[in-house]
Tab-separated table of C-alpha atoms in Angstrom:
chain	number	residue	atom	x	y	z
A	1	MET	CA	-24.827	8.279	24.621
A	2	THR	CA	-22.134	10.248	26.420
A	3	LEU	CA	-19.227	11.916	24.653
A	4	GLU	CA	-16.959	9.292	26.196
A	5	GLU	CA	-19.069	6.447	24.764
A	6	ILE	CA	-19.135	8.065	21.344
A	7	VAL	CA	-15.424	8.707	21.124
A	8	ARG	CA	-14.750	5.116	22.260
A	9	TYR	CA	-17.389	3.603	19.979
A	10	PRO	CA	-15.663	0.692	18.213
A	11	LEU	CA	-15.415	0.985	14.453
A	12	GLU	CA	-15.032	-2.360	12.732
A	13	TRP	CA	-13.224	-0.966	9.684
A	14	THR	CA	-10.348	0.375	11.792
A	15	LYS	CA	-9.194	-3.199	12.419
A	16	GLY	CA	-7.800	-3.014	8.910
A	17	LYS	CA	-8.921	-6.465	7.837
A	18	GLY	CA	-9.986	-7.158	4.275
A	19	GLU	CA	-8.183	-7.357	0.979
A	20	ARG	CA	-5.720	-4.812	-0.341
A	21	SER	CA	-5.675	-3.001	2.983
A	22	ASP	CA	-2.365	-1.358	2.074
A	23	VAL	CA	-4.253	0.840	-0.403
A	24	ALA	CA	-7.972	0.213	0.237
A	25	ILE	CA	-8.678	1.596	3.710
A	26	SER	CA	-12.405	0.965	4.008
A	27	SER	CA	-15.425	-0.154	1.981
A	28	ARG	CA	-18.814	1.412	2.532
A	29	ILE	CA	-22.326	0.938	1.219
A	30	ARG	CA	-25.123	3.399	1.788
A	31	LEU	CA	-28.752	2.664	0.969
A	32	ALA	CA	-31.331	5.455	0.693
A	33	ARG	CA	-34.824	4.302	1.658
A	34	ASN	CA	-38.146	5.977	2.362
A	35	ILE	CA	-41.368	4.850	3.964
A	36	ALA	CA	-44.208	4.993	1.452
A	37	ALA	CA	-46.820	6.100	3.982
A	38	TYR	CA	-45.009	9.350	4.811
A	39	ARG	CA	-43.908	12.375	2.860
A	40	PHE	CA	-40.117	12.677	2.462
A	41	PRO	CA	-38.343	14.479	5.328
A	42	VAL	CA	-38.034	17.769	3.413
A	43	ARG	CA	-41.881	18.048	3.350
A	44	CYS	CA	-42.694	16.452	6.739
A	45	ASP	CA	-44.010	18.463	9.661
A	46	ALA	CA	-42.650	17.858	13.157
A	47	GLY	CA	-45.398	15.363	13.987
A	48	GLU	CA	-44.656	13.233	10.947
A	49	LEU	CA	-40.904	13.301	11.533
A	50	LYS	CA	-41.523	12.010	15.017
A	51	GLU	CA	-43.878	9.295	13.749
A	52	VAL	CA	-41.246	8.180	11.241
A	53	ALA	CA	-38.605	8.039	13.985
A	54	ASP	CA	-40.966	6.037	16.224
A	55	ALA	CA	-41.932	3.621	13.459
A	56	ILE	CA	-38.261	2.932	12.773
A	57	SER	CA	-37.565	2.527	16.494
A	58	LYS	CA	-40.235	-0.173	16.678
A	59	VAL	CA	-38.750	-2.141	13.794
A	60	LEU	CA	-35.235	-1.804	15.218
A	61	THR	CA	-36.248	-3.338	18.554
A	62	THR	CA	-37.545	-6.461	16.809
A	63	SER	CA	-34.672	-6.729	14.338
A	64	PRO	CA	-32.343	-9.636	15.190
A	65	MET	CA	-29.398	-7.738	13.712
A	66	LEU	CA	-30.084	-4.349	15.245
A	67	LYS	CA	-31.965	-4.833	18.496
A	68	ARG	CA	-28.809	-4.286	20.546
A	69	SER	CA	-27.918	-1.093	18.697
A	70	LYS	CA	-28.077	2.350	20.301
A	71	TYR	CA	-30.797	4.606	18.949
A	72	VAL	CA	-29.936	8.199	19.750
A	73	ALA	CA	-31.592	11.565	19.068
A	74	ILE	CA	-29.103	14.035	17.596
A	75	ASP	CA	-30.618	16.754	19.806
A	76	ASP	CA	-29.623	14.733	22.885
A	77	LEU	CA	-25.936	14.809	21.938
A	78	PHE	CA	-23.421	17.524	22.802
A	79	PRO	CA	-22.257	19.467	19.743
A	80	LEU	CA	-18.786	17.967	20.164
A	81	ALA	CA	-20.204	14.415	20.167
A	82	ARG	CA	-22.009	15.203	16.903
A	83	GLN	CA	-18.731	16.388	15.363
A	84	VAL	CA	-17.024	13.180	16.446
A	85	LEU	CA	-19.736	11.214	14.619
A	86	VAL	CA	-19.111	13.281	11.481
A	87	GLU	CA	-15.371	12.619	11.679
A	88	ASP	CA	-16.189	8.922	12.099
A	89	HIS	CA	-18.234	9.150	8.859
A	90	LEU	CA	-21.287	7.936	10.777
A	91	ILE	CA	-23.450	10.998	10.149
A	92	SER	CA	-23.326	13.793	7.570
A	93	PRO	CA	-22.239	17.341	8.484
A	94	GLU	CA	-25.722	18.621	7.655
A	95	PHE	CA	-27.264	16.120	10.067
A	96	THR	CA	-25.460	17.665	13.069
A	97	LYS	CA	-28.054	20.462	13.056
A	98	GLY	CA	-30.410	17.965	14.657
A	99	GLY	CA	-34.135	18.685	14.924
A	100	VAL	CA	-37.298	16.722	15.606
A	101	GLY	CA	-37.080	13.046	14.637
A	102	ARG	CA	-33.429	13.131	13.607
A	103	MET	CA	-31.941	9.966	15.069
A	104	VAL	CA	-28.951	7.775	14.519
A	105	ALA	CA	-28.799	4.024	15.161
A	106	LEU	CA	-25.355	2.556	15.862
A	107	ASP	CA	-24.939	-1.193	16.101
A	108	GLU	CA	-22.801	-2.647	18.860
A	109	ARG	CA	-20.104	-3.994	16.522
A	110	GLY	CA	-19.427	-0.670	14.828
A	111	LEU	CA	-20.432	-1.980	11.415
A	112	VAL	CA	-23.808	-0.410	10.812
A	113	SER	CA	-25.147	3.090	11.257
A	114	ILE	CA	-28.544	4.390	10.213
A	115	MET	CA	-29.404	8.055	9.845
A	116	VAL	CA	-33.114	8.661	10.327
A	117	ASN	CA	-34.830	11.686	8.742
A	118	GLU	CA	-31.811	13.067	6.991
A	119	GLU	CA	-32.452	13.772	3.291
A	120	GLU	CA	-34.317	10.434	3.120
A	121	HIS	CA	-36.188	8.652	5.917
A	122	LEU	CA	-33.421	6.071	6.143
A	123	ARG	CA	-29.770	6.065	5.227
A	124	ILE	CA	-28.461	2.628	6.026
A	125	GLN	CA	-24.682	2.522	6.098
A	126	VAL	CA	-22.332	-0.419	6.491
A	127	ILE	CA	-18.526	0.037	6.632
A	128	MET	CA	-15.770	-2.576	6.805
A	129	GLY	CA	-12.009	-2.502	6.338
A	130	GLY	CA	-10.116	-3.137	3.104
A	131	LEU	CA	-11.650	-3.801	-0.291
A	132	ASN	CA	-14.641	-5.793	0.837
A	133	LEU	CA	-17.758	-4.515	-0.901
A	134	GLN	CA	-19.255	-7.986	-1.437
A	135	GLU	CA	-19.356	-8.711	2.275
A	136	VAL	CA	-20.521	-5.176	3.079
A	137	TRP	CA	-23.319	-5.644	0.560
A	138	ARG	CA	-24.351	-8.948	2.110
A	139	ILE	CA	-24.778	-7.248	5.490
A	140	ALA	CA	-26.485	-4.162	4.062
A	141	GLN	CA	-28.946	-6.380	2.254
A	142	ALA	CA	-29.768	-8.361	5.389
A	143	ILE	CA	-30.470	-5.156	7.304
A	144	ASP	CA	-32.459	-3.742	4.426
A	145	GLU	CA	-34.651	-6.844	4.474
A	146	GLU	CA	-35.295	-6.451	8.175
A	147	LEU	CA	-36.336	-2.817	7.773
A	148	GLU	CA	-38.455	-3.518	4.717
A	149	ALA	CA	-41.411	-4.164	7.053
A	150	LEU	CA	-41.729	-0.365	7.224
A	151	GLY	CA	-43.210	-0.434	3.710
A	152	TYR	CA	-40.665	1.151	1.391
A	153	ALA	CA	-41.530	3.715	-1.270
A	154	PHE	CA	-40.889	1.682	-4.413
A	155	ASP	CA	-41.901	1.995	-8.038
A	156	GLU	CA	-41.857	-0.963	-10.431
A	157	ARG	CA	-40.108	1.074	-13.078
A	158	LEU	CA	-37.918	3.504	-11.150
A	159	GLY	CA	-37.076	1.317	-8.168
A	160	PHE	CA	-36.632	2.785	-4.682
A	161	LEU	CA	-38.018	6.318	-4.649
A	162	THR	CA	-35.916	9.017	-3.058
A	163	SER	CA	-36.222	12.692	-2.320
A	164	CYS	CA	-33.095	13.421	-4.308
A	165	PRO	CA	-33.411	12.139	-7.894
A	166	THR	CA	-29.699	11.314	-7.950
A	167	ASN	CA	-30.366	8.412	-5.535
A	168	VAL	CA	-33.395	6.843	-7.225
A	169	GLY	CA	-33.347	3.200	-8.388
A	170	THR	CA	-31.105	1.054	-6.227
A	171	GLY	CA	-30.655	3.947	-3.782
A	172	MET	CA	-27.191	2.539	-3.375
A	173	ARG	CA	-23.823	4.244	-3.126
A	174	ALA	CA	-20.874	1.870	-2.851
A	175	SER	CA	-17.587	3.560	-2.052
A	176	VAL	CA	-14.052	2.595	-1.175
A	177	MET	CA	-11.568	4.891	0.506
A	178	VAL	CA	-8.133	4.558	-1.022
A	179	HIS	CA	-4.742	5.835	0.087
A	180	ILE	CA	-2.774	6.726	-3.031
A	181	PRO	CA	0.242	8.890	-2.103
A	182	ALA	CA	2.469	7.675	-4.953
A	183	LEU	CA	-0.138	8.327	-7.648
A	184	GLU	CA	-0.630	11.748	-6.091
A	185	GLN	CA	3.102	12.526	-6.115
A	186	MET	CA	3.369	11.385	-9.702
A	187	ARG	CA	0.539	13.746	-10.611
A	188	SER	CA	-1.562	10.871	-11.856
A	189	CYS	CA	-4.690	11.710	-9.883
A	190	GLY	CA	-6.138	14.019	-12.529
A	191	SER	CA	-6.112	11.334	-15.181
A	192	LEU	CA	-7.275	8.757	-12.647
A	193	ILE	CA	-10.289	10.928	-11.838
A	194	ARG	CA	-11.067	11.467	-15.517
A	195	GLU	CA	-10.804	7.755	-16.193
A	196	CYS	CA	-13.088	6.927	-13.265
A	197	ASN	CA	-15.618	9.469	-14.501
A	198	ARG	CA	-15.587	7.906	-17.917
A	199	LEU	CA	-16.457	4.587	-16.271
A	200	GLY	CA	-19.353	6.110	-14.344
A	201	LEU	CA	-17.521	6.470	-11.041
A	202	THR	CA	-16.930	9.508	-8.870
A	203	VAL	CA	-13.707	10.343	-7.045
A	204	ARG	CA	-13.877	12.676	-4.089
A	205	GLY	CA	-11.777	13.979	-1.228
A	206	THR	CA	-11.869	12.308	2.145
A	207	TYR	CA	-14.970	13.917	3.535
A	208	GLY	CA	-17.255	13.512	0.564
A	209	GLU	CA	-18.769	15.998	-1.786
A	210	GLY	CA	-16.865	19.203	-2.329
A	211	THR	CA	-13.969	18.389	-0.029
A	212	GLU	CA	-10.379	18.225	-1.147
A	213	ALA	CA	-8.195	15.229	-0.564
A	214	GLU	CA	-5.964	15.327	2.504
A	215	GLY	CA	-3.497	12.660	3.424
A	216	ALA	CA	-3.773	11.297	-0.153
A	217	LEU	CA	-7.119	9.749	0.808
A	218	TYR	CA	-9.787	9.552	-1.867
A	219	GLN	CA	-13.219	7.972	-2.090
A	220	ILE	CA	-14.186	6.108	-5.236
A	221	SER	CA	-17.915	5.478	-5.654
A	222	ASN	CA	-20.610	4.759	-8.218
A	223	GLN	CA	-22.027	7.861	-9.876
A	224	VAL	CA	-25.392	6.516	-10.999
A	225	THR	CA	-27.848	4.489	-8.943
A	226	LEU	CA	-30.301	3.524	-11.678
A	227	GLY	CA	-30.076	1.242	-14.705
A	228	LEU	CA	-27.567	-1.224	-13.248
A	229	SER	CA	-28.183	-3.839	-10.578
A	230	GLU	CA	-26.517	-3.539	-7.159
A	231	GLU	CA	-24.168	-6.391	-8.023
A	232	GLU	CA	-23.143	-4.728	-11.268
A	233	LEU	CA	-22.459	-1.428	-9.512
A	234	ILE	CA	-20.443	-3.157	-6.800
A	235	GLU	CA	-18.481	-5.123	-9.365
A	236	LYS	CA	-17.671	-1.934	-11.231
A	237	VAL	CA	-16.393	-0.106	-8.140
A	238	SER	CA	-14.478	-3.169	-6.895
A	239	SER	CA	-12.711	-3.821	-10.160
A	240	VAL	CA	-11.686	-0.198	-10.567
A	241	VAL	CA	-10.390	-0.048	-6.983
A	242	ALA	CA	-8.375	-3.240	-7.544
A	243	GLN	CA	-6.804	-1.621	-10.607
A	244	VAL	CA	-6.110	1.584	-8.703
A	245	ALA	CA	-4.416	-0.481	-5.995
A	246	ASP	CA	-2.225	-2.167	-8.643
A	247	GLN	CA	-1.343	1.192	-10.155
A	248	GLU	CA	-0.542	2.671	-6.760
A	249	GLU	CA	1.793	-0.196	-5.955
A	250	ALA	CA	3.555	0.164	-9.299
A	251	ALA	CA	3.765	3.931	-8.784
A	252	ARG	CA	5.420	3.432	-5.375
A	253	GLN	CA	8.143	1.277	-6.901
A	254	GLU	CA	8.599	3.730	-9.742
A	255	LEU	CA	8.813	6.654	-7.323
A	256	LEU	CA	11.373	4.838	-5.231
A	257	ARG	CA	13.396	4.013	-8.331
A	258	ARG	CA	13.302	7.600	-9.572
A	259	GLN	CA	13.802	9.430	-6.294
A	260	GLY	CA	15.698	6.921	-4.188
A	261	VAL	CA	17.155	8.512	-1.088
A	262	LYS	CA	15.129	11.704	-1.613
A	263	LEU	CA	11.916	9.789	-1.073
A	264	GLU	CA	13.380	7.904	1.878
A	265	ASP	CA	14.460	11.219	3.382
A	266	GLU	CA	10.982	12.655	2.953
A	267	MET	CA	9.394	9.673	4.733
A	268	TRP	CA	11.884	9.743	7.583
A	269	ARG	CA	11.370	13.493	8.014
A	270	SER	CA	7.649	12.805	8.373
A	271	TRP	CA	8.425	10.143	10.942
A	272	GLY	CA	10.595	12.642	12.794
A	273	ALA	CA	7.902	15.322	12.747
A	274	LEU	CA	5.255	12.974	14.115
A	275	ARG	CA	7.664	11.527	16.663
A	276	TYR	CA	8.978	14.845	18.041
A	277	ALA	CA	6.949	17.903	16.911
A	278	ARG	CA	5.199	19.957	19.591
A	279	LEU	CA	2.555	21.720	17.492
A	280	VAL	CA	0.816	19.639	14.840
A	281	SER	CA	-2.208	20.773	12.811
A	282	SER	CA	-4.564	18.112	11.490
A	283	ARG	CA	-3.567	18.900	7.916
A	284	GLU	CA	0.103	18.468	8.781
A	285	ALA	CA	-0.603	15.286	10.719
A	286	LEU	CA	-2.458	13.765	7.757
A	287	LYS	CA	0.318	14.719	5.364
A	288	HIS	CA	2.990	13.064	7.532
A	289	LEU	CA	0.840	10.059	8.402
A	290	SER	CA	0.319	9.474	4.694
A	291	LEU	CA	4.076	9.450	4.093
A	292	VAL	CA	4.940	7.208	7.042
A	293	LYS	CA	2.281	4.748	5.937
A	294	MET	CA	3.806	4.559	2.494
A	295	GLY	CA	7.211	4.262	4.207
A	296	SER	CA	5.910	1.428	6.339
A	297	ASP	CA	4.300	-0.344	3.367
A	298	LEU	CA	7.615	-0.069	1.481
A	299	GLY	CA	9.606	-1.312	4.479
A	300	ILE	CA	11.546	1.966	4.817
A	301	THR	CA	10.182	3.662	7.940
A	302	PRO	CA	9.088	1.672	11.060
A	303	HIS	CA	6.275	-0.803	10.632
A	304	LEU	CA	2.811	0.602	11.376
A	305	ASP	CA	0.086	-1.987	11.166
A	306	ALA	CA	-3.197	-1.068	9.490
A	307	GLU	CA	-5.113	-0.991	12.770
A	308	GLU	CA	-2.676	1.414	14.404
A	309	TRP	CA	-2.586	3.703	11.375
A	310	ASN	CA	-6.389	3.747	11.047
A	311	SER	CA	-6.685	4.638	14.698
A	312	LEU	CA	-4.168	7.479	14.232
A	313	ILE	CA	-5.889	9.077	11.224
A	314	LEU	CA	-9.182	8.881	13.062
A	315	ASN	CA	-8.005	10.306	16.365
A	316	ILE	CA	-5.953	13.254	15.095
A	317	GLN	CA	-9.122	14.901	13.796
A	318	PRO	CA	-10.103	18.093	15.648
A	319	ALA	CA	-13.268	16.883	17.398
A	320	HIS	CA	-11.549	13.650	18.454
A	321	VAL	CA	-8.642	15.606	19.937
A	322	GLU	CA	-11.062	17.789	21.907
A	323	ALA	CA	-13.174	14.850	22.977
A	324	PHE	CA	-10.102	13.123	24.416
A	325	ALA	CA	-9.108	16.336	26.188
A	326	GLY	CA	-12.644	16.435	27.586
A	327	ARG	CA	-13.103	20.149	26.906
A	328	ALA	CA	-13.132	22.793	24.176
A	329	LEU	CA	-9.621	23.784	23.083
A	330	SER	CA	-8.206	26.790	21.269
A	331	PRO	CA	-6.592	25.952	17.907
A	332	GLU	CA	-3.123	26.160	19.477
A	333	GLU	CA	-4.096	23.977	22.430
A	334	ARG	CA	-5.498	21.485	19.965
A	335	ASP	CA	-2.238	21.365	18.013
A	336	VAL	CA	-0.348	20.818	21.283
A	337	ALA	CA	-2.729	18.020	22.323
A	338	ARG	CA	-2.417	16.419	18.878
A	339	GLY	CA	1.373	16.582	19.070
A	340	ASN	CA	1.306	14.977	22.529
A	341	PHE	CA	-1.010	12.248	21.317
A	342	LEU	CA	1.125	11.448	18.266
A	343	ARG	CA	4.394	11.414	20.225
A	344	GLY	CA	2.832	9.146	22.826
A	345	ARG	CA	1.628	6.675	20.247
A	346	LEU	CA	4.702	6.643	18.019
A	347	LYS	CA	6.981	6.233	21.032
A	348	MET	CA	5.417	2.781	21.484
A	349	ILE	CA	6.446	1.652	18.021
A	350	ASN	CA	9.684	-0.212	17.547
A	351	GLU	CA	12.003	1.957	15.464
A	352	GLU	CA	14.526	-0.770	14.702
B	1	MET	CA	-4.587	25.073	-1.187
B	2	GLU	CA	-1.723	22.692	-1.432
B	3	ALA	CA	-3.965	20.121	-3.020
B	4	ASP	CA	-5.262	22.699	-5.500
B	5	LYS	CA	-1.742	23.269	-6.698
B	6	LEU	CA	-0.975	19.611	-6.899
B	7	PHE	CA	-4.141	18.721	-8.768
B	8	PRO	CA	-5.313	21.582	-10.887
B	9	GLU	CA	-7.535	19.073	-12.678
B	10	PHE	CA	-9.400	18.376	-9.491
B	11	GLY	CA	-10.746	21.921	-9.255
B	12	GLN	CA	-11.553	22.060	-12.936
B	13	LEU	CA	-13.408	18.856	-12.706
B	14	ASP	CA	-15.516	20.107	-9.813
B	15	SER	CA	-16.538	23.220	-11.672
B	16	ALA	CA	-17.233	21.202	-14.803
B	17	PHE	CA	-19.422	18.932	-12.747
B	18	GLY	CA	-21.210	21.943	-11.261
B	19	SER	CA	-22.092	23.347	-14.652
B	20	LEU	CA	-23.132	19.895	-15.771
B	21	LEU	CA	-25.593	19.723	-12.902
B	22	SER	CA	-27.076	23.126	-13.603
B	23	SER	CA	-27.528	22.163	-17.228
B	24	LEU	CA	-29.472	19.175	-15.971
B	25	TRP	CA	-31.933	21.382	-14.167
B	26	GLU	CA	-32.327	24.223	-16.635
B	27	PRO	CA	-34.084	22.600	-19.534
B	28	PHE	CA	-36.637	21.128	-17.207
B	29	VAL	CA	-39.275	20.549	-19.830
B	30	PRO	CA	-41.494	17.533	-20.172
B	31	GLU	CA	-41.284	15.063	-22.994
B	32	LYS	CA	-43.138	16.220	-26.117
B	33	ALA	CA	-43.715	19.607	-24.537
B	34	SER	CA	-45.472	22.404	-26.305
B	35	SER	CA	-45.370	25.883	-24.832
B	36	HIS	CA	-49.083	25.630	-24.065
B	37	HIS	CA	-48.533	22.341	-22.298
B	38	LEU	CA	-45.679	23.787	-20.309
B	39	THR	CA	-47.575	26.753	-18.907
B	40	LYS	CA	-50.503	24.533	-18.039
B	41	LYS	CA	-48.363	21.979	-16.239
B	42	LYS	CA	-46.407	24.570	-14.266
B	43	THR	CA	-49.333	25.087	-11.954
B	44	VAL	CA	-49.600	21.399	-11.073
B	45	SER	CA	-48.819	20.589	-7.485
B	46	CYS	CA	-48.556	17.221	-5.780
B	47	PRO	CA	-51.819	16.178	-4.096
B	48	LYS	CA	-49.967	14.444	-1.275
B	49	CYS	CA	-47.257	16.907	-0.287
B	50	GLY	CA	-48.231	20.127	-2.068
B	51	LEU	CA	-44.892	20.518	-3.838
B	52	ASP	CA	-45.042	22.279	-7.198
B	53	LEU	CA	-42.458	22.363	-9.956
B	54	ALA	CA	-41.055	25.712	-8.910
B	55	GLY	CA	-40.594	24.305	-5.405
B	56	PHE	CA	-38.780	21.282	-6.743
B	57	GLN	CA	-36.496	23.364	-8.922
B	58	GLN	CA	-35.591	25.476	-5.918
B	59	VAL	CA	-34.390	22.637	-3.710
B	60	GLY	CA	-33.852	19.798	-6.212
B	61	LYS	CA	-35.719	17.392	-3.966
B	62	PHE	CA	-39.058	15.677	-4.286
B	63	GLY	CA	-41.529	15.881	-1.423
B	64	CYS	CA	-42.999	12.377	-1.428
B	65	ALA	CA	-43.357	9.182	-3.423
B	66	LYS	CA	-46.492	10.558	-5.079
B	67	CYS	CA	-44.411	13.360	-6.670
B	68	TYR	CA	-42.941	10.738	-8.987
B	69	GLU	CA	-46.427	10.200	-10.391
B	70	THR	CA	-47.480	13.835	-10.333
B	71	PHE	CA	-44.441	15.069	-12.221
B	72	LYS	CA	-43.923	11.901	-14.217
B	73	GLU	CA	-43.403	13.511	-17.592
B	74	TYR	CA	-40.789	15.863	-16.170
B	75	ILE	CA	-39.103	13.229	-14.092
B	76	ASN	CA	-38.419	10.726	-16.839
B	77	PRO	CA	-36.177	12.990	-18.912
B	78	LEU	CA	-34.515	14.280	-15.742
B	79	VAL	CA	-33.783	10.782	-14.483
B	80	ARG	CA	-32.428	9.763	-17.894
B	81	LYS	CA	-30.076	12.759	-17.861
B	82	ILE	CA	-28.789	11.952	-14.393
B	83	HIS	CA	-28.485	8.186	-14.703
B	84	GLY	CA	-28.369	7.569	-18.447
B	85	ALA	CA	-31.172	5.063	-17.870
B	86	ASP	CA	-34.735	5.086	-16.666
B	87	VAL	CA	-35.498	1.534	-15.622
B	88	HIS	CA	-34.539	-0.014	-12.302
B	89	ARG	CA	-32.693	-3.301	-12.668
B	90	GLY	CA	-31.832	-3.976	-9.065
B	91	LEU	CA	-33.562	-5.598	-6.124
B	92	ARG	CA	-37.232	-5.344	-5.353
B	93	PRO	CA	-38.742	-5.400	-1.885
B	94	GLY	CA	-41.229	-8.004	-0.776
B	95	ARG	CA	-39.490	-11.262	-1.495
B	96	LYS	CA	-36.636	-13.274	-0.105
B	97	ARG	CA	-34.162	-11.569	-2.290
B	98	ALA	CA	-30.962	-13.433	-1.783
B	99	ALA	CA	-32.575	-16.713	-2.794
B	100	LYS	CA	-34.545	-15.583	-5.847
B	101	GLY	CA	-35.077	-12.026	-6.926
B	102	ALA	CA	-32.601	-10.278	-9.069
B	103	PRO	CA	-32.339	-12.165	-12.350
B	104	CYS	CA	-36.099	-12.481	-12.689
B	105	GLY	CA	-36.600	-8.829	-11.758
B	106	GLU	CA	-33.955	-7.892	-14.245
B	107	LEU	CA	-35.770	-9.764	-17.008
B	108	ASP	CA	-39.042	-8.013	-16.191
B	109	ALA	CA	-37.332	-4.661	-16.247
B	110	LEU	CA	-35.574	-5.419	-19.523
B	111	ARG	CA	-38.812	-6.517	-21.150
B	112	ARG	CA	-40.477	-3.280	-20.115
B	113	GLU	CA	-37.496	-1.352	-21.404
B	114	LEU	CA	-37.692	-3.240	-24.702
B	115	GLN	CA	-41.347	-2.460	-25.146
B	116	GLU	CA	-40.642	1.183	-24.499
B	117	ALA	CA	-37.763	1.251	-26.943
B	118	VAL	CA	-39.989	-0.241	-29.638
B	119	GLU	CA	-42.734	2.277	-28.917
B	120	LYS	CA	-40.238	5.109	-29.262
B	121	GLU	CA	-38.827	3.489	-32.396
B	122	GLU	CA	-35.338	3.280	-30.847
B	123	TYR	CA	-34.513	0.156	-32.792
B	124	GLU	CA	-30.807	0.018	-32.086
B	125	ARG	CA	-31.454	0.076	-28.349
B	126	ALA	CA	-34.292	-2.420	-28.777
B	127	ALA	CA	-31.945	-4.846	-30.533
B	128	GLN	CA	-29.397	-4.609	-27.709
B	129	LEU	CA	-32.115	-5.181	-25.138
B	130	ARG	CA	-33.488	-8.155	-27.035
B	131	ASP	CA	-30.025	-9.717	-27.144
B	132	ARG	CA	-29.592	-9.201	-23.435
B	133	ILE	CA	-33.006	-10.716	-22.693
B	134	ARG	CA	-32.124	-13.755	-24.816
B	135	THR	CA	-28.844	-14.179	-22.989
B	136	LEU	CA	-30.566	-14.019	-19.624
B	137	GLU	CA	-33.343	-16.370	-20.664
B	138	GLY	CA	-30.726	-18.789	-21.927
B	139	ARG	CA	-28.886	-18.535	-18.643
B	140	SER	CA	-31.910	-19.236	-16.443
B	141	GLY	CA	-32.791	-22.137	-18.738
B	142	HIS	CA	-29.440	-23.758	-18.060
B	143	ASP	CA	-29.655	-23.098	-14.350
B	144	ALA	CA	-33.023	-24.814	-14.116
């Protein structure tokens, strides 16, 4: 795939459909699977990694759901294209190193991606917009069934066997990305995180493990993968996210009540910065985009629909900015390009 | 940095989680281990992938499905520490899962868990499991 194709690859979740899409941005399920006949990637030699990649390729071509997907070797992609895939949450940062047998399958609808020979032989990922884990699970399960012909490593007692013991059992991680600026401003995130932990859920920054939250975006996911069924895990994550969404909405009203014009001013200043600034870093862009989204949701700043906002948070990321420019940029050039992009897009939005 | 200031708890939590993880790895001793047993087992390596315990502890990853058998007695306590459980209750490959599958699989798993609990004389847990099995059996009875 060319850089152009990758940066224009459609992502279903950005359409912003699905429930609670004011707070729940996207729902994702990842399944870790291994092929019983092969050692796990960490202990495979080059020949085995290639055999695994070929075996998966064969199954993909006969899969009704995935036969039209692109199956790409990471080594065949420009470094910038790999970074774009990371920013799209389609591959992990570690996976960009590439190497023999490291492939990614991307379906034509932008719903499903499969990392081959990452930590596990297969990481099947399905993402949709809003709070929609049930539907995401239905699709993930259908794909899982199609790939099952590979002969999964499975143990009657421990379930799906994985290289990393934290994934064993269901091998499933269900996560929802939430936008919670009001809870953040009211300093409620610490207690929210503690509460989620108590319930067996993990809360992380936008880009997964070890990253801090930017743009008030957090991922809520199940901590354990063993001992509960997939449905139970999904139910747990979904019900907590629904409660978080309720709390966020209440917090927004409370914030507005307490701060009144101060909050309005803050949101409008963010609108102004995005609409007119000439140099915008990605951190600054995320901060302002978070505020204008809350402003839009509250009917204060101009209306930004979910699809437009999702497209903005995606495309202001550094690799996306460079990919659109078509060349490597210095940090300052990138901030200029980002500013141009944001002004161009916000100009199109009715300010009345 | 901004976020650090806003959420001091966030950083604390991360470090707490880090130390939690390391405490999971450190006491990596098998069930009912004696010191003799431990030294003997340390030399065991997986016949399929060649990984030994020291190798696992270094990277925290198993080398193949066979490792789960090879290091069974070490894995069970480890898995219980990570997940707070050691029996899979989710889907199983090899059947049309959406149609049948889960409830039946869940019953099997619970029965195995019950047997284990009784063997280990964990009667409180056994009683909870028995209740859950009864509920599920009752449910499938009604469905049929």
